[in-house]
């Protein structure tokens, strides 16, 4: 067992455990903090995959923005939601069973693939070529259209979010 | 156009007039009567042309104008209908055309055309008069126009069609059709004023009584057809072989030959239609109809049709008879019934006070004369009397109508409530109604057989001669007595009505009728005088031989055997002179100074008078023996028992069964099974729906759980069954 | 040096954990957080296969990278709009409990 594998195992365990705590915490704040830990674990996994750019982006976007947003929302919607009552719905065992079976199915299907156990080796240094990635994003023969559409999507989300959340002085009390 | 085509067209104009009036011109009185008059005028014109051609054709009896067309296919052959004008039908056509036209013209005046409509006049009742203001402003009652004016003309047009049809046809079937249509018209016209109960009863009586006769006639017709296969006159009556065969074959009834049986059956039809005893009862009651109806149907044409039938069928009725030999059974029957009826009716006429009733019984009596004449074999005499009687009887009836109109005028004027038809209320009308008087006198003299100048004399004399020379003394004496009575009651009638002084105020105020009524009277009186001169017998003292006996030659040629040698006896002539003149004188003497409204014969004759007045109680006898049992059968047996109890009972039972079955089916099958199935389906659907509805909780997480579980399930199924390729 | 299967198994596990959270948490924000977990699992998968294909073909594969970028962008946009919705819904109903938002109830 190489060092990388040990690192992976530890990080994977931490990530999964945090994920479980995210969905199992009673207190919402704790759930958000566990989420941050999970996202951090995922970033490290990205790093082990030699996708360093995305690891940084993960930290920046997810942890830096999204998690903050979530915490803000938690703070804004605290009033009624008591942390003493259970946070899961009554029939939670059924989704649990479903999740387990689904996991088994996915794993089983994947296991029948011949390249399942392929060893991922170290990539040459120029494998992750950010310049090439960047120019591909704006290349008309490349991925400029998804890029632009994504920009528009962000704009729409921005406008939409403001519109939804703005308080209308006339309508509300 | 040929004679044949013209003959076909004779009956058609009145039929057309009937339809046009009924369908289109009912509201327009003037148009209706013009249609009818033009139609009868056209038929008259065609009839005259045909008659002229007929009398100028040689040998018409062997080769009559005839034409027939196949009508009903019956197996290999067809039943044919057609026309035939031989001497007999030619003379009948002559008098029918004239009398019909005259009566149509008369009807215009009789129904008061041109008068105002009465305020209280209703359809179905005779008009009661209208009130108008005369030039001084006083209210005057005048006769009013008949409300059902157009209907009258429609019906007499239909009748004219039927009579013409009967005369021109060449076979017994079409004759029967015309016969029945005339019966229908007689029914409708007797009951013209249908709101009067007496009229309603009279119309039914007429129809049913003649129906009795018609049934027997139809039996005879059927027998004739089945034996000979045809109903055509030429083929039966003009064929000696057929007649011999019929006379020879024996029928199963009473040992009569077929010819005799058929002859008697056909004669029974005549007994009904020509009102002979015992089926005479309808004719006096038929006087309920308007006077033109009485004139046309019950004097000149319809009742003459019965006599025409037996004259036509004389060869069949006399099959096997030789002149001078023993008469055949039908002839015997006719002789007896004819002579009896003539005398019987004449006796009743003596005691009648209604002016039209006297004439009705007189008609019955005269028809008896004609039938008795045939019964003794005086063929041409019977036909001769038929023709002359039609003219003078129509004249007399129309004259009586004029009298009644005059009396009604007087009744309206004075407001007296008397019967305008009762002769005892009349008197002295010759001053007020001169034209009516003279024409009525001519008619009455003709009826009585006034010598030389009236047609009735010549024809009656022929009949008496025929009876005498044939050696039929019983018939001769009966007919002579009847002639005496005829003259008596005729003189009685004329004296009571026209001579002497008026016995009531209404009679004082009577006045003459309009020209539309008096013109036909004048025309008919010409014929009443002159028609007899066509038949002066050759052996008449003095005048005989001057004018050839055209009638005898013309009509007598119809018979295929030589008439008996004329016995030159003056007895019949003398007898007829005595009875005619004597009867007339007697009648005048008895009644001329009558001032009270009571018949002077009433007391002396006592109970005989009562019996005569009540018509020998024949009607009462029929009522008790025939009508009441028939009513009982209809009411109790057929109606109450058969119809209500049995037939209705069966129907009610079926209905109840149906209802029971329906209820059962509903309760056993329909409600539980059909309804139940429907309700169950609905309930199930509702249950499933409610179940599924509860699943739609609106909770998204639940929806997602369901989705994921289905996905997982699908995955498991694929994994374990299909596997991964 | 790490077998591909380990990444895939880990991603699958994270995904299923996130699924469980989506289906069973009451609070709307918790559900959003669980969705984030699922999206992250997807990203792990994508990058693992990027590595695999790059290793297989030698040259850097751009498509998986673009894909991952798209997932990031979409996740961010979705969180923003979703939180806005939650805040708006909370204002109307005064509760962020999803279970009680049953307007879809049939």
PDB file of N, CA and C in Angstrom, chain B residues 362-432:
ATOM      1  N   UNK B 362    -147.250   7.893 -54.407  1.00  0.00           N
ATOM      2  CA  UNK B 362    -147.601   7.819 -55.818  1.00  0.00           C
ATOM      3  C   UNK B 362    -146.448   7.230 -56.615  1.00  0.00           C
ATOM      4  N   UNK B 363    -145.236   7.612 -56.281  1.00  0.00           N
ATOM      5  CA  UNK B 363    -144.071   7.054 -56.984  1.00  0.00           C
ATOM      6  C   UNK B 363    -143.989   5.554 -56.769  1.00  0.00           C
ATOM      7  N   UNK B 364    -144.183   5.153 -55.531  1.00  0.00           N
ATOM      8  CA  UNK B 364    -144.105   3.715 -55.245  1.00  0.00           C
ATOM      9  C   UNK B 364    -145.151   2.984 -56.079  1.00  0.00           C
ATOM     10  N   UNK B 365    -146.328   3.560 -56.116  1.00  0.00           N
ATOM     11  CA  UNK B 365    -147.410   2.931 -56.854  1.00  0.00           C
ATOM     12  C   UNK B 365    -147.081   2.836 -58.341  1.00  0.00           C
ATOM     13  N   UNK B 366    -146.571   3.919 -58.916  1.00  0.00           N
ATOM     14  CA  UNK B 366    -146.278   3.922 -60.354  1.00  0.00           C
ATOM     15  C   UNK B 366    -145.147   2.965 -60.682  1.00  0.00           C
ATOM     16  N   UNK B 367    -144.173   2.849 -59.787  1.00  0.00           N
ATOM     17  CA  UNK B 367    -143.090   1.883 -60.036  1.00  0.00           C
ATOM     18  C   UNK B 367    -143.657   0.469 -60.002  1.00  0.00           C
ATOM     19  N   UNK B 368    -144.637   0.276 -59.140  1.00  0.00           N
ATOM     20  CA  UNK B 368    -145.297  -1.024 -59.114  1.00  0.00           C
ATOM     21  C   UNK B 368    -145.955  -1.318 -60.456  1.00  0.00           C
ATOM     22  N   UNK B 369    -146.523  -0.280 -61.050  1.00  0.00           N
ATOM     23  CA  UNK B 369    -147.096  -0.419 -62.388  1.00  0.00           C
ATOM     24  C   UNK B 369    -146.086  -0.969 -63.372  1.00  0.00           C
ATOM     25  N   UNK B 370    -144.919  -0.334 -63.359  1.00  0.00           N
ATOM     26  CA  UNK B 370    -143.910  -0.713 -64.359  1.00  0.00           C
ATOM     27  C   UNK B 370    -143.462  -2.147 -64.139  1.00  0.00           C
ATOM     28  N   UNK B 371    -143.325  -2.514 -62.882  1.00  0.00           N
ATOM     29  CA  UNK B 371    -142.857  -3.870 -62.610  1.00  0.00           C
ATOM     30  C   UNK B 371    -143.933  -4.882 -62.945  1.00  0.00           C
ATOM     31  N   UNK B 372    -145.155  -4.509 -62.650  1.00  0.00           N
ATOM     32  CA  UNK B 372    -146.242  -5.418 -63.024  1.00  0.00           C
ATOM     33  C   UNK B 372    -146.300  -5.586 -64.536  1.00  0.00           C
ATOM     34  N   UNK B 373    -146.018  -4.478 -65.253  1.00  0.00           N
ATOM     35  CA  UNK B 373    -146.013  -4.562 -66.718  1.00  0.00           C
ATOM     36  C   UNK B 373    -144.995  -5.564 -67.198  1.00  0.00           C
ATOM     37  N   UNK B 374    -143.819  -5.528 -66.573  1.00  0.00           N
ATOM     38  CA  UNK B 374    -142.804  -6.504 -66.956  1.00  0.00           C
ATOM     39  C   UNK B 374    -143.236  -7.900 -66.568  1.00  0.00           C
ATOM     40  N   UNK B 375    -143.935  -7.956 -65.455  1.00  0.00           N
ATOM     41  CA  UNK B 375    -144.381  -9.272 -64.995  1.00  0.00           C
ATOM     42  C   UNK B 375    -145.333  -9.933 -65.986  1.00  0.00           C
ATOM     43  N   UNK B 376    -146.073  -9.138 -66.716  1.00  0.00           N
ATOM     44  CA  UNK B 376    -146.944  -9.742 -67.711  1.00  0.00           C
ATOM     45  C   UNK B 376    -146.344  -9.732 -69.094  1.00  0.00           C
ATOM     46  N   UNK B 377    -145.121  -9.267 -69.209  1.00  0.00           N
ATOM     47  CA  UNK B 377    -144.426  -9.354 -70.481  1.00  0.00           C
ATOM     48  C   UNK B 377    -144.587  -8.133 -71.365  1.00  0.00           C
ATOM     49  N   UNK B 378    -145.155  -7.067 -70.826  1.00  0.00           N
ATOM     50  CA  UNK B 378    -145.323  -5.866 -71.666  1.00  0.00           C
ATOM     51  C   UNK B 378    -144.056  -5.046 -71.586  1.00  0.00           C
ATOM     52  N   UNK B 379    -143.064  -5.473 -72.343  1.00  0.00           N
ATOM     53  CA  UNK B 379    -141.717  -4.904 -72.250  1.00  0.00           C
ATOM     54  C   UNK B 379    -141.680  -3.438 -72.649  1.00  0.00           C
ATOM     55  N   UNK B 380    -142.161  -3.163 -73.855  1.00  0.00           N
ATOM     56  CA  UNK B 380    -142.087  -1.790 -74.341  1.00  0.00           C
ATOM     57  C   UNK B 380    -142.956  -0.884 -73.501  1.00  0.00           C
ATOM     58  N   UNK B 381    -144.106  -1.416 -73.019  1.00  0.00           N
ATOM     59  CA  UNK B 381    -144.989  -0.584 -72.203  1.00  0.00           C
ATOM     60  C   UNK B 381    -144.310  -0.174 -70.917  1.00  0.00           C
ATOM     61  N   UNK B 382    -143.583  -1.116 -70.314  1.00  0.00           N
ATOM     62  CA  UNK B 382    -142.902  -0.778 -69.068  1.00  0.00           C
ATOM     63  C   UNK B 382    -141.864   0.297 -69.313  1.00  0.00           C
ATOM     64  N   UNK B 383    -141.087   0.153 -70.385  1.00  0.00           N
ATOM     65  CA  UNK B 383    -140.068   1.163 -70.687  1.00  0.00           C
ATOM     66  C   UNK B 383    -140.726   2.508 -70.981  1.00  0.00           C
ATOM     67  N   UNK B 384    -141.855   2.466 -71.696  1.00  0.00           N
ATOM     68  CA  UNK B 384    -142.559   3.690 -72.050  1.00  0.00           C
ATOM     69  C   UNK B 384    -143.016   4.416 -70.788  1.00  0.00           C
ATOM     70  N   UNK B 385    -143.627   3.639 -69.889  1.00  0.00           N
ATOM     71  CA  UNK B 385    -144.113   4.271 -68.666  1.00  0.00           C
ATOM     72  C   UNK B 385    -142.951   4.802 -67.836  1.00  0.00           C
ATOM     73  N   UNK B 386    -141.817   4.118 -67.878  1.00  0.00           N
ATOM     74  CA  UNK B 386    -140.636   4.598 -67.157  1.00  0.00           C
ATOM     75  C   UNK B 386    -140.268   5.997 -67.625  1.00  0.00           C
ATOM     76  N   UNK B 387    -140.236   6.170 -68.942  1.00  0.00           N
ATOM     77  CA  UNK B 387    -139.827   7.460 -69.493  1.00  0.00           C
ATOM     78  C   UNK B 387    -140.839   8.551 -69.145  1.00  0.00           C
ATOM     79  N   UNK B 388    -142.129   8.268 -69.404  1.00  0.00           N
ATOM     80  CA  UNK B 388    -143.117   9.321 -69.181  1.00  0.00           C
ATOM     81  C   UNK B 388    -143.235   9.631 -67.702  1.00  0.00           C
ATOM     82  N   UNK B 389    -143.191   8.603 -66.843  1.00  0.00           N
ATOM     83  CA  UNK B 389    -143.300   8.821 -65.411  1.00  0.00           C
ATOM     84  C   UNK B 389    -142.175   9.712 -64.903  1.00  0.00           C
ATOM     85  N   UNK B 390    -140.961   9.481 -65.454  1.00  0.00           N
ATOM     86  CA  UNK B 390    -139.834  10.312 -64.993  1.00  0.00           C
ATOM     87  C   UNK B 390    -140.149  11.782 -65.222  1.00  0.00           C
ATOM     88  N   UNK B 391    -140.688  12.077 -66.397  1.00  0.00           N
ATOM     89  CA  UNK B 391    -140.965  13.488 -66.687  1.00  0.00           C
ATOM     90  C   UNK B 391    -142.047  14.049 -65.782  1.00  0.00           C
ATOM     91  N   UNK B 392    -143.200  13.374 -65.727  1.00  0.00           N
ATOM     92  CA  UNK B 392    -144.264  14.041 -64.978  1.00  0.00           C
ATOM     93  C   UNK B 392    -144.068  13.933 -63.479  1.00  0.00           C
ATOM     94  N   UNK B 393    -143.371  12.881 -62.998  1.00  0.00           N
ATOM     95  CA  UNK B 393    -143.146  12.845 -61.561  1.00  0.00           C
ATOM     96  C   UNK B 393    -142.128  13.889 -61.132  1.00  0.00           C
ATOM     97  N   UNK B 394    -141.088  14.072 -61.952  1.00  0.00           N
ATOM     98  CA  UNK B 394    -140.138  15.140 -61.633  1.00  0.00           C
ATOM     99  C   UNK B 394    -140.863  16.475 -61.632  1.00  0.00           C
ATOM    100  N   UNK B 395    -141.735  16.667 -62.620  1.00  0.00           N
ATOM    101  CA  UNK B 395    -142.516  17.890 -62.689  1.00  0.00           C
ATOM    102  C   UNK B 395    -143.346  18.081 -61.430  1.00  0.00           C
ATOM    103  N   UNK B 396    -144.019  17.030 -60.996  1.00  0.00           N
ATOM    104  CA  UNK B 396    -144.871  17.143 -59.815  1.00  0.00           C
ATOM    105  C   UNK B 396    -144.062  17.462 -58.568  1.00  0.00           C
ATOM    106  N   UNK B 397    -142.932  16.807 -58.410  1.00  0.00           N
ATOM    107  CA  UNK B 397    -142.128  17.076 -57.228  1.00  0.00           C
ATOM    108  C   UNK B 397    -141.584  18.488 -57.243  1.00  0.00           C
ATOM    109  N   UNK B 398    -141.078  18.924 -58.389  1.00  0.00           N
ATOM    110  CA  UNK B 398    -140.570  20.288 -58.454  1.00  0.00           C
ATOM    111  C   UNK B 398    -141.695  21.271 -58.200  1.00  0.00           C
ATOM    112  N   UNK B 399    -142.875  20.933 -58.717  1.00  0.00           N
ATOM    113  CA  UNK B 399    -144.019  21.786 -58.457  1.00  0.00           C
ATOM    114  C   UNK B 399    -144.329  21.837 -56.968  1.00  0.00           C
ATOM    115  N   UNK B 400    -144.250  20.691 -56.295  1.00  0.00           N
ATOM    116  CA  UNK B 400    -144.527  20.693 -54.857  1.00  0.00           C
ATOM    117  C   UNK B 400    -143.502  21.525 -54.131  1.00  0.00           C
ATOM    118  N   UNK B 401    -142.263  21.488 -54.617  1.00  0.00           N
ATOM    119  CA  UNK B 401    -141.251  22.340 -54.015  1.00  0.00           C
ATOM    120  C   UNK B 401    -141.596  23.805 -54.168  1.00  0.00           C
ATOM    121  N   UNK B 402    -142.111  24.151 -55.342  1.00  0.00           N
ATOM    122  CA  UNK B 402    -142.514  25.538 -55.565  1.00  0.00           C
ATOM    123  C   UNK B 402    -143.660  25.914 -54.633  1.00  0.00           C
ATOM    124  N   UNK B 403    -144.610  24.982 -54.464  1.00  0.00           N
ATOM    125  CA  UNK B 403    -145.732  25.229 -53.549  1.00  0.00           C
ATOM    126  C   UNK B 403    -145.213  25.474 -52.140  1.00  0.00           C
ATOM    127  N   UNK B 404    -144.309  24.602 -51.706  1.00  0.00           N
ATOM    128  CA  UNK B 404    -143.796  24.722 -50.337  1.00  0.00           C
ATOM    129  C   UNK B 404    -143.057  26.038 -50.165  1.00  0.00           C
ATOM    130  N   UNK B 405    -142.313  26.441 -51.210  1.00  0.00           N
ATOM    131  CA  UNK B 405    -141.616  27.725 -51.116  1.00  0.00           C
ATOM    132  C   UNK B 405    -142.606  28.860 -50.990  1.00  0.00           C
ATOM    133  N   UNK B 406    -143.662  28.781 -51.780  1.00  0.00           N
ATOM    134  CA  UNK B 406    -144.675  29.826 -51.710  1.00  0.00           C
ATOM    135  C   UNK B 406    -145.306  29.876 -50.327  1.00  0.00           C
ATOM    136  N   UNK B 407    -145.622  28.682 -49.781  1.00  0.00           N
ATOM    137  CA  UNK B 407    -146.217  28.633 -48.449  1.00  0.00           C
ATOM    138  C   UNK B 407    -145.248  29.148 -47.395  1.00  0.00           C
ATOM    139  N   UNK B 408    -143.970  28.821 -47.555  1.00  0.00           N
ATOM    140  CA  UNK B 408    -142.987  29.286 -46.570  1.00  0.00           C
ATOM    141  C   UNK B 408    -142.873  30.799 -46.615  1.00  0.00           C
ATOM    142  N   UNK B 409    -142.964  31.332 -47.816  1.00  0.00           N
ATOM    143  CA  UNK B 409    -142.946  32.777 -47.920  1.00  0.00           C
ATOM    144  C   UNK B 409    -144.102  33.374 -47.131  1.00  0.00           C
ATOM    145  N   UNK B 410    -145.249  32.726 -47.299  1.00  0.00           N
ATOM    146  CA  UNK B 410    -146.408  33.201 -46.553  1.00  0.00           C
ATOM    147  C   UNK B 410    -146.218  33.041 -45.048  1.00  0.00           C
ATOM    148  N   UNK B 411    -145.620  31.939 -44.628  1.00  0.00           N
ATOM    149  CA  UNK B 411    -145.392  31.719 -43.196  1.00  0.00           C
ATOM    150  C   UNK B 411    -144.459  32.777 -42.638  1.00  0.00           C
ATOM    151  N   UNK B 412    -143.383  33.080 -43.391  1.00  0.00           N
ATOM    152  CA  UNK B 412    -142.455  34.111 -42.930  1.00  0.00           C
ATOM    153  C   UNK B 412    -143.149  35.464 -42.855  1.00  0.00           C
ATOM    154  N   UNK B 413    -144.005  35.713 -43.836  1.00  0.00           N
ATOM    155  CA  UNK B 413    -144.666  37.010 -43.900  1.00  0.00           C
ATOM    156  C   UNK B 413    -145.619  37.194 -42.735  1.00  0.00           C
ATOM    157  N   UNK B 414    -146.406  36.145 -42.465  1.00  0.00           N
ATOM    158  CA  UNK B 414    -147.435  36.307 -41.438  1.00  0.00           C
ATOM    159  C   UNK B 414    -146.965  35.870 -40.063  1.00  0.00           C
ATOM    160  N   UNK B 415    -145.903  35.087 -40.036  1.00  0.00           N
ATOM    161  CA  UNK B 415    -145.438  34.629 -38.743  1.00  0.00           C
ATOM    162  C   UNK B 415    -146.287  33.533 -38.142  1.00  0.00           C
ATOM    163  N   UNK B 416    -147.160  32.931 -38.949  1.00  0.00           N
ATOM    164  CA  UNK B 416    -147.999  31.840 -38.445  1.00  0.00           C
ATOM    165  C   UNK B 416    -147.151  30.610 -38.231  1.00  0.00           C
ATOM    166  N   UNK B 417    -147.444  29.845 -37.204  1.00  0.00           N
ATOM    167  CA  UNK B 417    -146.684  28.627 -36.961  1.00  0.00           C
ATOM    168  C   UNK B 417    -147.445  27.430 -37.482  1.00  0.00           C
ATOM    169  N   UNK B 418    -147.464  27.275 -38.797  1.00  0.00           N
ATOM    170  CA  UNK B 418    -148.128  26.106 -39.365  1.00  0.00           C
ATOM    171  C   UNK B 418    -147.144  25.346 -40.221  1.00  0.00           C
ATOM    172  N   UNK B 419    -147.520  24.127 -40.564  1.00  0.00           N
ATOM    173  CA  UNK B 419    -146.662  23.309 -41.407  1.00  0.00           C
ATOM    174  C   UNK B 419    -146.889  23.720 -42.855  1.00  0.00           C
ATOM    175  N   UNK B 420    -145.874  24.279 -43.505  1.00  0.00           N
ATOM    176  CA  UNK B 420    -146.109  24.737 -44.874  1.00  0.00           C
ATOM    177  C   UNK B 420    -146.315  23.603 -45.872  1.00  0.00           C
ATOM    178  N   UNK B 421    -146.076  22.344 -45.422  1.00  0.00           N
ATOM    179  CA  UNK B 421    -146.200  21.242 -46.353  1.00  0.00           C
ATOM    180  C   UNK B 421    -147.554  20.538 -46.252  1.00  0.00           C
ATOM    181  N   UNK B 422    -148.346  20.890 -45.282  1.00  0.00           N
ATOM    182  CA  UNK B 422    -149.618  20.222 -45.076  1.00  0.00           C
ATOM    183  C   UNK B 422    -150.666  20.809 -46.004  1.00  0.00           C
ATOM    184  N   UNK B 423    -151.274  19.925 -46.824  1.00  0.00           N
ATOM    185  CA  UNK B 423    -152.219  20.420 -47.831  1.00  0.00           C
ATOM    186  C   UNK B 423    -153.468  21.021 -47.208  1.00  0.00           C
ATOM    187  N   UNK B 424    -153.794  20.594 -46.010  1.00  0.00           N
ATOM    188  CA  UNK B 424    -154.982  21.146 -45.366  1.00  0.00           C
ATOM    189  C   UNK B 424    -154.792  22.608 -44.994  1.00  0.00           C
ATOM    190  N   UNK B 425    -153.523  23.067 -44.976  1.00  0.00           N
ATOM    191  CA  UNK B 425    -153.278  24.469 -44.683  1.00  0.00           C
ATOM    192  C   UNK B 425    -153.254  25.323 -45.938  1.00  0.00           C
ATOM    193  N   UNK B 426    -153.390  24.688 -47.083  1.00  0.00           N
ATOM    194  CA  UNK B 426    -153.265  25.440 -48.330  1.00  0.00           C
ATOM    195  C   UNK B 426    -154.648  25.799 -48.850  1.00  0.00           C
ATOM    196  N   UNK B 427    -154.745  26.005 -50.156  1.00  0.00           N
ATOM    197  CA  UNK B 427    -156.037  26.346 -50.763  1.00  0.00           C
ATOM    198  C   UNK B 427    -155.928  27.627 -51.543  1.00  0.00           C
ATOM    199  N   UNK B 428    -156.551  27.624 -52.696  1.00  0.00           N
ATOM    200  CA  UNK B 428    -156.632  28.840 -53.498  1.00  0.00           C
ATOM    201  C   UNK B 428    -155.323  29.339 -54.022  1.00  0.00           C
ATOM    202  N   UNK B 429    -154.318  28.450 -54.084  1.00  0.00           N
ATOM    203  CA  UNK B 429    -153.011  28.927 -54.513  1.00  0.00           C
ATOM    204  C   UNK B 429    -152.964  29.196 -56.015  1.00  0.00           C
ATOM    205  N   UNK B 430    -153.994  28.790 -56.762  1.00  0.00           N
ATOM    206  CA  UNK B 430    -153.869  28.997 -58.210  1.00  0.00           C
ATOM    207  C   UNK B 430    -153.880  30.465 -58.561  1.00  0.00           C
ATOM    208  N   UNK B 431    -154.460  31.274 -57.689  1.00  0.00           N
ATOM    209  CA  UNK B 431    -154.452  32.700 -57.985  1.00  0.00           C
ATOM    210  C   UNK B 431    -153.090  33.310 -57.665  1.00  0.00           C
ATOM    211  N   UNK B 432    -152.487  32.807 -56.605  1.00  0.00           N
ATOM    212  CA  UNK B 432    -151.221  33.385 -56.195  1.00  0.00           C
ATOM    213  C   UNK B 432    -150.062  32.834 -57.012  1.00  0.00           C
TER     214      UNK B 432
END
